[in-house]
Amino acid sequence: MSKILSQVQCRLMEALGASEQALEVRAAAQRLGLNQSPVAAAAVELAEEGLVEIKQEPYEEYSLGRKAQWDRQKGLPEAKLIEALAKAGGEAQIKELSEHCGLSGQEVGSSVRFLELKGWAERTAALLKLTEAGREAIGSKSADEQLLAVLSQAGRAMTDEELKAKGLDLAQAVRLLKPRGGWLSIKQRSRRMLSLSKAGTKALAEGLSYQEEINQLTPELLTEGKWRDVKIRPYDVSLPAARIQPGKGHPFARMLGQVRRVFLEMGFTQMSSSLVESSFWDFDALFQPQDHPARDMQDTFYVRRPSQSKLPDKQLVQRVKEVHENGGQTGSLGWQYKWDVDLAKKAVLRTHTTATTIRALAENPKGPRKVFGIGPVFRRETVDYKHLPVFHQVDGIIVDDSGSLASLLGTLDAFYRKMGFEKFQFRPAFFPYTEPSVEVFVWNEKHTDWMEMGGAGIFRTEVTEPLGCIEPVLAWGLGLERLAMFRLGLNDIRELFYAHLDWLEETPLCL
Amino acid sequence: MPVAALPVDVLLKLLPMKLGAKQLVRHLEQLGCDVEGYTTVGRYRCESCGTVLESTSSEQSPSVCESCGCDFRAETEKISQLDDVEVIRVELLSVRPDLFDPGGLARALRGYLGVQTGLAKYDMSEAKCSVQVDKSTRREKSRRPFIACAIVRGIELDETLIKIVMKLQENLHWALGRDRKHASIGVYDLDKLREGRFSYRTVGPSELSFVPLGMDEQEAANEMTPRQILQRHPKGAAFAHLLAGFDRYPLLADEQAVVMSMPPIINSQATRVRKETKNFFVDVTGTGQRVVNRALNIMVCDLMELCPEAVVEKVLIEYADGEITTPDLQPQQMSLDAAAAAKLIGVELSTGQVAQLLEKMGHGAEDSGGGKLKVSVPAYRNDILHERDLTEDVAIAYGYENIEPSLVKTMTVGQELAIEAARDIARQTLIGLGCYEVMTLPMTSAESAYEKLGLAQTQEYVEVENPISVAQTMLRTSLLGGLLETLSLNTHHDMPQQIFEVGRVTLLDKKSQTGASEYERVAVALTGSEAGFAQGRSIAESLAGQFKSQLTAEPLDNGLFTPGRGAKLLLAQADGKQKEIGRLGEIHPQVLERFKLSHSTVVFELDLEVLAKRLEAEP
């Protein structure tokens, strides 16, 4: 016996010798009262010496995917669909099913495939027919639903053995859930099982001896000079290190920070305003007629408490009223209707950050000025992969006697270049409060198509004159979520606001 | 915004040059149209009422008729398939209703491409027919006082053209009529009517009956009174709200009392337009003369683009207090300062060049001296309110892609909001301590914000009047709910977990102008087997320390925290008094259970604005 072993190596061999079964690295570390990494390193070294055998035992770890968590309450749509089919007398047009079961047409459409896969229904053209198997499945839980229920109940990841022990038909559940994407996450993992080799058993029987070898330099070894007497154990420098992640800012918050920096760099002053806003500032001051579809209950969140906001000084309100009704002093025809002051008082959740810039302009209408505001805005949308009731915008204005459409395009050009985009396009557009107006498009290589980013233009005279502003005001309001999704490669907008820590960990700071 | 599906072959036939698909899309985009792309649509005819129906996929036929409600599943013989058509899908711009159909688009393209510029001429013959308007249309309880009409003769119709006219009518209802409220349009087969003096009047709910559009005329049972139409007919029920509170209803009829329509609800089946129809009577009724004229002008001008062989005849409208003749296609006269327009666009243009560009957009333009142009705006344009609108037309005709981007030369100094410095300090500190930043929605529900957290609703919060989901009915009053939601989405992730959010919360505030006030907060949540009060307190202290502030804590008992493990966080003010600026505590097991969290969790939330004020204090 001439091998020089370290203390950890010796202790590991003794522990393995004392155990009747092979030990997993974690279990061995526990017995030795050590961390896993020195034990794992010792095991690898001993295996190289032929004293220990390491066997990789693969296993699978199951956990709920993101969609399963977002739609946890809803569950899989098929159960509702077969019930609805049964109620409809065993068959129905796919188009009409959504009325019967409270699911959206899109959800119904995407579930048909799974009904067929489960053998619960057959489809001929647009007609869906319940099968015998489908009828029997009503009220009971299929393998995929069972698996989701068990995982949801456990609230943690589970191994395949654990799940099988619960009597689940795992193969069937996986077959049904995998094509759905996002519902189930399966990680391939392996355990390293350690046991003594024949040579190792023999060496242990012969008795082990070790030379004092140290892993870590201690202050004592250094101050007392003892380091001269010990051997500092060499490492296998090629071994990978444990993965650790730094604390991080949210990728979207960092992007909002970058947007802010870009405008500061271009000499803009930042402003903010309230999320609750009067219709006056959100719409009327921007010359949006009071019957404009954007002001509909359909699109805008109105507020019950506070139901009304106060209006600014009477003269300003009067000038805005006149400009709506007949153009006032602006030389415009106006919208030619009777303007209602009560509608202007109605409080809304602001629908754009233009409410911020128009307030800033009213406060000080004299150029030269450059102002911007970033923040959340609200539109009446239900939550799905493409929509949220809240999104972020950056609005800016330049009040300058020399301002022109050309300098508006130049400013937007500079902004998108600073944000790292090279291919973009400006097209004419129509907004109630700017004229001329322009829409910005950015090239999306992945979809090989132009993506709409937001609107801009020169504020109409009907907007600026009532505020006492006589210079051209270049203005823009750009959506930021799309920009973020584009840059971060996201397909689902919920990722930004219903964050998964693994996504935050995995997303590098350079994006 | 609705999308119009325009038949490509009809559009291309109206253009004198050949255009490829890509070129067409590009030109339309440069005109300001939002093109979604090309598709093929399947077309069907309802044999019951004759309506042409469209379906986005040629395999899937419609199951009911959108016009008469005929159920094709029960009566399979009532539907027949027509040829598929290729369409270009264009998003409708409510301000440019003159671009809603292939006729109007072709007119705009011919001008933009320089083939046919300047004011379009539409010849009209003098009025032979009249409409007598009864005073009762001005009564409060039967009010729809304005009408404009035209006769169009010599039209050659096919299924495609009928569909185009119907859709134009529908889309004008949306854009100009605000869903028929301000204006509604009727188109009738003139040959089914006695030409001469038509009448626009009002009738009592059960005064007469007629067969409404979409029902078989031969069956007497289909005759309905106005009241029955509003109750039983699908279109009647859909638009009944427009006549709510009326005791008499508008009615348009010919000399022999053949009912043409009950505006703004429905036409009669007897006068409906079919393939064989050669001559149209068109009416627009509404709440203002300007809006009904506009709608009629677009109908008439675009019909003449679609059927150049047709002839328009004016109609005399006899109001109780005077007469007018419609359609009135007199161009609107405006003046444009050419140099000012060029300056605003940011390009060099002579007065003559500006005039040429205006003519490309279909305007008439004459130099009236002194750099001014006298501009004649065509009667189908609804969006020209101001000189500025003409400037935009000049810019579009010049081509946005031809404008050289520049920057304003004026020097300005940038300045961020004061609160941003505090936000940055909070984020830097917490990231340095290994926390992950999250962002959650500023909308929540009272259930999530209070009940789920075991808290009483002590604060006055901003409540939405028309929520779209039970999960989002109010603006958040705390960041803590969002953090716990986030943890509950991450129960599968390795422990421990440390997250934070910097964001705004909103509370009612009678003193503020909007009625609510916002406060910047920072909140942290730590979960894991070791997470506890002491760790939370350390992080809170460390954070406050970066703002030269020291926190003290006092016991706080609420349903959110485990009894004896919750605290108010206080900050000593300049006057020596303690001000509450936040709360800290271990989450009650009951609350953890509701969020399905299986580890001890500690949270705190601090008012960032109070801390930010410390930055302004003397160093």
PDB file of C-alpha atoms in Angstrom, chain B residues 63-285:
ATOM      1  CA  SER B  63     -73.489  28.087 -40.251  1.00  0.00           C
ATOM      2  CA  VAL B  64     -76.025  30.895 -40.071  1.00  0.00           C
ATOM      3  CA  CYS B  65     -76.766  33.880 -42.277  1.00  0.00           C
ATOM      4  CA  GLU B  66     -75.533  37.061 -40.625  1.00  0.00           C
ATOM      5  CA  SER B  67     -78.279  39.031 -42.336  1.00  0.00           C
ATOM      6  CA  CYS B  68     -81.491  36.986 -42.013  1.00  0.00           C
ATOM      7  CA  GLY B  69     -80.413  34.432 -39.426  1.00  0.00           C
ATOM      8  CA  CYS B  70     -81.192  31.460 -41.685  1.00  0.00           C
ATOM      9  CA  ASP B  71     -79.736  28.304 -40.125  1.00  0.00           C
ATOM     10  CA  PHE B  72     -77.808  26.464 -42.847  1.00  0.00           C
ATOM     11  CA  ARG B  73     -77.296  23.396 -40.684  1.00  0.00           C
ATOM     12  CA  ALA B  74     -81.023  22.840 -40.636  1.00  0.00           C
ATOM     13  CA  GLU B  75     -81.628  24.055 -44.176  1.00  0.00           C
ATOM     14  CA  THR B  76     -78.564  22.929 -46.092  1.00  0.00           C
ATOM     15  CA  GLU B  77     -80.094  23.796 -49.463  1.00  0.00           C
ATOM     16  CA  LYS B  78     -80.293  27.477 -48.513  1.00  0.00           C
ATOM     17  CA  ILE B  79     -76.562  28.078 -48.982  1.00  0.00           C
ATOM     18  CA  SER B  80     -74.571  27.930 -52.189  1.00  0.00           C
ATOM     19  CA  GLN B  81     -70.873  28.352 -52.730  1.00  0.00           C
ATOM     20  CA  LEU B  82     -69.496  31.060 -55.036  1.00  0.00           C
ATOM     21  CA  ASP B  83     -65.967  31.446 -56.396  1.00  0.00           C
ATOM     22  CA  ASP B  84     -63.181  32.268 -53.946  1.00  0.00           C
ATOM     23  CA  VAL B  85     -61.677  35.735 -54.261  1.00  0.00           C
ATOM     24  CA  GLU B  86     -58.212  37.037 -53.508  1.00  0.00           C
ATOM     25  CA  VAL B  87     -58.333  40.011 -51.195  1.00  0.00           C
ATOM     26  CA  ILE B  88     -55.897  42.503 -49.745  1.00  0.00           C
ATOM     27  CA  ARG B  89     -56.559  43.137 -46.069  1.00  0.00           C
ATOM     28  CA  VAL B  90     -56.276  46.807 -45.128  1.00  0.00           C
ATOM     29  CA  GLU B  91     -56.875  48.226 -41.670  1.00  0.00           C
ATOM     30  CA  LEU B  92     -59.506  50.941 -41.848  1.00  0.00           C
ATOM     31  CA  LEU B  93     -58.452  54.452 -40.928  1.00  0.00           C
ATOM     32  CA  SER B  94     -61.469  56.113 -39.404  1.00  0.00           C
ATOM     33  CA  VAL B  95     -60.249  59.512 -40.629  1.00  0.00           C
ATOM     34  CA  ARG B  96     -60.014  58.384 -44.249  1.00  0.00           C
ATOM     35  CA  PRO B  97     -63.362  56.786 -45.063  1.00  0.00           C
ATOM     36  CA  ASP B  98     -62.704  57.683 -48.705  1.00  0.00           C
ATOM     37  CA  LEU B  99     -60.168  54.825 -48.742  1.00  0.00           C
ATOM     38  CA  PHE B 100     -62.589  52.114 -47.567  1.00  0.00           C
ATOM     39  CA  ASP B 101     -63.268  50.546 -50.947  1.00  0.00           C
ATOM     40  CA  PRO B 102     -61.283  49.640 -54.082  1.00  0.00           C
ATOM     41  CA  GLY B 103     -62.748  52.633 -55.946  1.00  0.00           C
ATOM     42  CA  GLY B 104     -61.474  55.183 -53.443  1.00  0.00           C
ATOM     43  CA  LEU B 105     -58.137  53.436 -53.072  1.00  0.00           C
ATOM     44  CA  ALA B 106     -57.620  53.328 -56.831  1.00  0.00           C
ATOM     45  CA  ARG B 107     -58.374  57.055 -57.039  1.00  0.00           C
ATOM     46  CA  ALA B 108     -55.797  57.787 -54.323  1.00  0.00           C
ATOM     47  CA  LEU B 109     -53.192  55.526 -55.958  1.00  0.00           C
ATOM     48  CA  ARG B 110     -53.647  57.068 -59.406  1.00  0.00           C
ATOM     49  CA  GLY B 111     -52.994  60.483 -57.901  1.00  0.00           C
ATOM     50  CA  TYR B 112     -50.084  59.380 -55.737  1.00  0.00           C
ATOM     51  CA  LEU B 113     -48.428  57.697 -58.721  1.00  0.00           C
ATOM     52  CA  GLY B 114     -48.961  60.828 -60.801  1.00  0.00           C
ATOM     53  CA  VAL B 115     -51.289  59.225 -63.369  1.00  0.00           C
ATOM     54  CA  GLN B 116     -54.331  61.331 -62.658  1.00  0.00           C
ATOM     55  CA  THR B 117     -53.752  64.335 -60.425  1.00  0.00           C
ATOM     56  CA  GLY B 118     -55.849  67.237 -59.261  1.00  0.00           C
ATOM     57  CA  LEU B 119     -59.484  67.450 -58.386  1.00  0.00           C
ATOM     58  CA  ALA B 120     -61.596  64.528 -59.676  1.00  0.00           C
ATOM     59  CA  LYS B 121     -64.619  65.637 -61.739  1.00  0.00           C
ATOM     60  CA  TYR B 122     -67.911  63.909 -61.166  1.00  0.00           C
ATOM     61  CA  ASP B 123     -70.760  64.917 -63.463  1.00  0.00           C
ATOM     62  CA  MET B 124     -74.239  65.064 -62.032  1.00  0.00           C
ATOM     63  CA  SER B 125     -77.593  65.688 -63.570  1.00  0.00           C
ATOM     64  CA  GLU B 126     -80.160  68.021 -62.051  1.00  0.00           C
ATOM     65  CA  ALA B 127     -82.722  66.895 -59.520  1.00  0.00           C
ATOM     66  CA  LYS B 128     -85.958  65.328 -60.781  1.00  0.00           C
ATOM     67  CA  CYS B 129     -87.024  63.706 -57.540  1.00  0.00           C
ATOM     68  CA  SER B 130     -87.488  65.217 -54.119  1.00  0.00           C
ATOM     69  CA  VAL B 131     -87.764  64.113 -50.515  1.00  0.00           C
ATOM     70  CA  GLN B 132     -90.271  65.868 -48.307  1.00  0.00           C
ATOM     71  CA  VAL B 133     -89.026  65.976 -44.717  1.00  0.00           C
ATOM     72  CA  ASP B 134     -91.696  66.002 -42.058  1.00  0.00           C
ATOM     73  CA  LYS B 135     -91.222  68.283 -39.049  1.00  0.00           C
ATOM     74  CA  SER B 136     -91.825  65.383 -36.694  1.00  0.00           C
ATOM     75  CA  THR B 137     -88.261  64.193 -37.412  1.00  0.00           C
ATOM     76  CA  ARG B 138     -87.179  67.130 -35.241  1.00  0.00           C
ATOM     77  CA  ARG B 139     -89.337  66.218 -32.246  1.00  0.00           C
ATOM     78  CA  GLU B 140     -87.312  65.169 -29.246  1.00  0.00           C
ATOM     79  CA  LYS B 141     -88.965  61.749 -29.101  1.00  0.00           C
ATOM     80  CA  SER B 142     -88.487  60.947 -32.789  1.00  0.00           C
ATOM     81  CA  ARG B 143     -85.383  62.941 -33.550  1.00  0.00           C
ATOM     82  CA  ARG B 144     -83.318  62.179 -36.645  1.00  0.00           C
ATOM     83  CA  PRO B 145     -83.766  65.456 -38.497  1.00  0.00           C
ATOM     84  CA  PHE B 146     -81.221  65.436 -41.316  1.00  0.00           C
ATOM     85  CA  ILE B 147     -81.196  63.625 -44.612  1.00  0.00           C
ATOM     86  CA  ALA B 148     -79.189  63.637 -47.826  1.00  0.00           C
ATOM     87  CA  CYS B 149     -80.081  61.596 -50.910  1.00  0.00           C
ATOM     88  CA  ALA B 150     -78.878  60.774 -54.405  1.00  0.00           C
ATOM     89  CA  ILE B 151     -79.976  58.695 -57.373  1.00  0.00           C
ATOM     90  CA  VAL B 152     -77.396  56.683 -59.307  1.00  0.00           C
ATOM     91  CA  ARG B 153     -78.462  55.338 -62.700  1.00  0.00           C
ATOM     92  CA  GLY B 154     -76.950  52.777 -65.026  1.00  0.00           C
ATOM     93  CA  ILE B 155     -75.085  50.533 -62.649  1.00  0.00           C
ATOM     94  CA  GLU B 156     -73.929  47.094 -63.671  1.00  0.00           C
ATOM     95  CA  LEU B 157     -73.794  44.882 -60.627  1.00  0.00           C
ATOM     96  CA  ASP B 158     -72.300  41.511 -59.889  1.00  0.00           C
ATOM     97  CA  GLU B 159     -71.878  39.603 -56.624  1.00  0.00           C
ATOM     98  CA  THR B 160     -68.503  41.210 -55.980  1.00  0.00           C
ATOM     99  CA  LEU B 161     -69.704  44.745 -56.512  1.00  0.00           C
ATOM    100  CA  ILE B 162     -72.809  44.222 -54.353  1.00  0.00           C
ATOM    101  CA  LYS B 163     -70.538  43.012 -51.575  1.00  0.00           C
ATOM    102  CA  ILE B 164     -68.197  46.001 -51.994  1.00  0.00           C
ATOM    103  CA  VAL B 165     -71.090  48.466 -51.789  1.00  0.00           C
ATOM    104  CA  MET B 166     -72.538  46.703 -48.736  1.00  0.00           C
ATOM    105  CA  LYS B 167     -69.201  46.755 -46.966  1.00  0.00           C
ATOM    106  CA  LEU B 168     -68.555  50.375 -47.808  1.00  0.00           C
ATOM    107  CA  GLN B 169     -71.936  51.159 -46.302  1.00  0.00           C
ATOM    108  CA  GLU B 170     -71.155  49.138 -43.164  1.00  0.00           C
ATOM    109  CA  ASN B 171     -67.734  50.702 -42.721  1.00  0.00           C
ATOM    110  CA  LEU B 172     -69.098  54.214 -43.165  1.00  0.00           C
ATOM    111  CA  HIS B 173     -71.630  53.365 -40.463  1.00  0.00           C
ATOM    112  CA  TRP B 174     -68.703  52.590 -38.202  1.00  0.00           C
ATOM    113  CA  ALA B 175     -66.373  55.474 -39.083  1.00  0.00           C
ATOM    114  CA  LEU B 176     -68.691  58.395 -39.780  1.00  0.00           C
ATOM    115  CA  GLY B 177     -71.917  57.145 -38.255  1.00  0.00           C
ATOM    116  CA  ARG B 178     -70.371  55.876 -34.999  1.00  0.00           C
ATOM    117  CA  ASP B 179     -72.332  52.661 -35.430  1.00  0.00           C
ATOM    118  CA  ARG B 180     -75.307  54.405 -37.092  1.00  0.00           C
ATOM    119  CA  LYS B 181     -75.750  56.826 -34.217  1.00  0.00           C
ATOM    120  CA  HIS B 182     -74.792  59.941 -36.179  1.00  0.00           C
ATOM    121  CA  ALA B 183     -75.479  58.693 -39.684  1.00  0.00           C
ATOM    122  CA  SER B 184     -76.933  55.630 -41.364  1.00  0.00           C
ATOM    123  CA  ILE B 185     -77.065  54.828 -45.034  1.00  0.00           C
ATOM    124  CA  GLY B 186     -79.705  53.070 -47.108  1.00  0.00           C
ATOM    125  CA  VAL B 187     -79.347  51.836 -50.697  1.00  0.00           C
ATOM    126  CA  TYR B 188     -82.500  50.789 -52.612  1.00  0.00           C
ATOM    127  CA  ASP B 189     -83.527  49.422 -55.986  1.00  0.00           C
ATOM    128  CA  LEU B 190     -85.028  52.534 -57.573  1.00  0.00           C
ATOM    129  CA  ASP B 191     -87.059  50.487 -60.059  1.00  0.00           C
ATOM    130  CA  LYS B 192     -89.132  49.072 -57.232  1.00  0.00           C
ATOM    131  CA  LEU B 193     -90.192  52.588 -56.293  1.00  0.00           C
ATOM    132  CA  ARG B 194     -92.386  55.281 -57.756  1.00  0.00           C
ATOM    133  CA  GLU B 195     -90.055  58.139 -58.769  1.00  0.00           C
ATOM    134  CA  GLY B 196     -91.225  61.559 -57.740  1.00  0.00           C
ATOM    135  CA  ARG B 197     -91.777  62.870 -54.261  1.00  0.00           C
ATOM    136  CA  PHE B 198     -90.468  60.642 -51.515  1.00  0.00           C
ATOM    137  CA  SER B 199     -91.320  61.237 -47.895  1.00  0.00           C
ATOM    138  CA  TYR B 200     -89.163  61.181 -44.776  1.00  0.00           C
ATOM    139  CA  ARG B 201     -91.445  61.247 -41.750  1.00  0.00           C
ATOM    140  CA  THR B 202     -92.145  59.377 -38.521  1.00  0.00           C
ATOM    141  CA  VAL B 203     -94.649  56.648 -37.648  1.00  0.00           C
ATOM    142  CA  GLY B 204     -96.135  55.252 -34.449  1.00  0.00           C
ATOM    143  CA  PRO B 205     -94.811  51.919 -33.192  1.00  0.00           C
ATOM    144  CA  SER B 206     -97.744  49.953 -34.616  1.00  0.00           C
ATOM    145  CA  GLU B 207     -99.025  52.348 -37.249  1.00  0.00           C
ATOM    146  CA  LEU B 208     -98.014  50.219 -40.228  1.00  0.00           C
ATOM    147  CA  SER B 209     -96.135  47.071 -41.069  1.00  0.00           C
ATOM    148  CA  PHE B 210     -93.718  45.922 -43.781  1.00  0.00           C
ATOM    149  CA  VAL B 211     -91.420  42.978 -44.493  1.00  0.00           C
ATOM    150  CA  PRO B 212     -87.941  43.879 -43.213  1.00  0.00           C
ATOM    151  CA  LEU B 213     -84.774  42.994 -45.106  1.00  0.00           C
ATOM    152  CA  GLY B 214     -83.825  39.344 -44.859  1.00  0.00           C
ATOM    153  CA  MET B 215     -87.352  37.917 -44.698  1.00  0.00           C
ATOM    154  CA  ASP B 216     -89.483  36.326 -47.371  1.00  0.00           C
ATOM    155  CA  GLU B 217     -91.861  38.925 -48.869  1.00  0.00           C
ATOM    156  CA  GLN B 218     -94.297  36.320 -50.093  1.00  0.00           C
ATOM    157  CA  GLU B 219     -95.298  35.323 -46.606  1.00  0.00           C
ATOM    158  CA  ALA B 220     -97.730  37.706 -45.040  1.00  0.00           C
ATOM    159  CA  ALA B 221     -96.650  36.503 -41.601  1.00  0.00           C
ATOM    160  CA  ASN B 222     -93.348  38.262 -42.149  1.00  0.00           C
ATOM    161  CA  GLU B 223     -94.924  41.686 -42.124  1.00  0.00           C
ATOM    162  CA  MET B 224     -93.817  43.423 -38.963  1.00  0.00           C
ATOM    163  CA  THR B 225     -94.638  46.685 -37.256  1.00  0.00           C
ATOM    164  CA  PRO B 226     -91.749  48.950 -36.202  1.00  0.00           C
ATOM    165  CA  ARG B 227     -92.227  47.776 -32.629  1.00  0.00           C
ATOM    166  CA  GLN B 228     -92.071  44.109 -33.672  1.00  0.00           C
ATOM    167  CA  ILE B 229     -88.933  44.766 -35.711  1.00  0.00           C
ATOM    168  CA  LEU B 230     -87.179  46.275 -32.701  1.00  0.00           C
ATOM    169  CA  GLN B 231     -88.196  43.321 -30.567  1.00  0.00           C
ATOM    170  CA  ARG B 232     -87.919  40.362 -32.914  1.00  0.00           C
ATOM    171  CA  HIS B 233     -85.700  41.081 -35.905  1.00  0.00           C
ATOM    172  CA  PRO B 234     -81.958  40.432 -35.259  1.00  0.00           C
ATOM    173  CA  LYS B 235     -80.918  43.832 -36.697  1.00  0.00           C
ATOM    174  CA  GLY B 236     -83.813  45.508 -34.951  1.00  0.00           C
ATOM    175  CA  ALA B 237     -82.772  44.167 -31.584  1.00  0.00           C
ATOM    176  CA  ALA B 238     -79.110  45.029 -32.264  1.00  0.00           C
ATOM    177  CA  PHE B 239     -79.838  48.697 -32.954  1.00  0.00           C
ATOM    178  CA  ALA B 240     -82.959  49.259 -30.852  1.00  0.00           C
ATOM    179  CA  HIS B 241     -80.885  51.293 -28.369  1.00  0.00           C
ATOM    180  CA  LEU B 242     -80.601  54.066 -30.979  1.00  0.00           C
ATOM    181  CA  LEU B 243     -84.369  54.620 -30.750  1.00  0.00           C
ATOM    182  CA  ALA B 244     -84.683  54.119 -26.999  1.00  0.00           C
ATOM    183  CA  GLY B 245     -87.198  56.556 -25.524  1.00  0.00           C
ATOM    184  CA  PHE B 246     -88.797  57.298 -28.928  1.00  0.00           C
ATOM    185  CA  ASP B 247     -92.571  57.217 -29.269  1.00  0.00           C
ATOM    186  CA  ARG B 248     -92.455  57.570 -33.070  1.00  0.00           C
ATOM    187  CA  TYR B 249     -89.902  56.114 -35.472  1.00  0.00           C
ATOM    188  CA  PRO B 250     -88.282  57.580 -38.612  1.00  0.00           C
ATOM    189  CA  LEU B 251     -89.599  56.165 -41.895  1.00  0.00           C
ATOM    190  CA  LEU B 252     -88.645  56.659 -45.542  1.00  0.00           C
ATOM    191  CA  ALA B 253     -91.222  55.801 -48.205  1.00  0.00           C
ATOM    192  CA  ASP B 254     -92.171  56.633 -51.786  1.00  0.00           C
ATOM    193  CA  GLU B 255     -95.254  58.417 -53.053  1.00  0.00           C
ATOM    194  CA  GLN B 256     -97.276  55.224 -53.007  1.00  0.00           C
ATOM    195  CA  ALA B 257     -96.322  54.584 -49.408  1.00  0.00           C
ATOM    196  CA  VAL B 258     -93.991  51.692 -50.306  1.00  0.00           C
ATOM    197  CA  VAL B 259     -91.773  51.550 -47.249  1.00  0.00           C
ATOM    198  CA  MET B 260     -88.086  51.890 -48.124  1.00  0.00           C
ATOM    199  CA  SER B 261     -86.600  51.818 -44.652  1.00  0.00           C
ATOM    200  CA  MET B 262     -86.926  52.551 -40.998  1.00  0.00           C
ATOM    201  CA  PRO B 263     -83.727  54.527 -40.345  1.00  0.00           C
ATOM    202  CA  PRO B 264     -81.352  53.815 -38.721  1.00  0.00           C
ATOM    203  CA  ILE B 265     -82.524  50.230 -38.227  1.00  0.00           C
ATOM    204  CA  ILE B 266     -83.414  48.393 -41.411  1.00  0.00           C
ATOM    205  CA  ASN B 267     -84.505  48.553 -45.042  1.00  0.00           C
ATOM    206  CA  SER B 268     -87.510  46.808 -46.474  1.00  0.00           C
ATOM    207  CA  GLN B 269     -87.139  43.517 -48.291  1.00  0.00           C
ATOM    208  CA  ALA B 270     -89.195  44.836 -51.205  1.00  0.00           C
ATOM    209  CA  THR B 271     -86.633  47.488 -52.167  1.00  0.00           C
ATOM    210  CA  ARG B 272     -83.496  45.463 -51.613  1.00  0.00           C
ATOM    211  CA  VAL B 273     -80.647  45.613 -54.131  1.00  0.00           C
ATOM    212  CA  ARG B 274     -80.047  42.482 -56.186  1.00  0.00           C
ATOM    213  CA  LYS B 275     -77.799  41.534 -59.063  1.00  0.00           C
ATOM    214  CA  GLU B 276     -80.410  42.724 -61.560  1.00  0.00           C
ATOM    215  CA  THR B 277     -80.681  46.192 -59.986  1.00  0.00           C
ATOM    216  CA  LYS B 278     -79.756  48.935 -62.480  1.00  0.00           C
ATOM    217  CA  ASN B 279     -80.596  52.115 -60.575  1.00  0.00           C
ATOM    218  CA  PHE B 280     -79.950  53.067 -56.965  1.00  0.00           C
ATOM    219  CA  PHE B 281     -81.672  55.393 -54.598  1.00  0.00           C
ATOM    220  CA  VAL B 282     -79.275  56.265 -51.768  1.00  0.00           C
ATOM    221  CA  ASP B 283     -80.204  58.025 -48.541  1.00  0.00           C
ATOM    222  CA  VAL B 284     -78.271  59.026 -45.446  1.00  0.00           C
ATOM    223  CA  THR B 285     -80.161  60.121 -42.345  1.00  0.00           C
TER     224      THR B 285
END
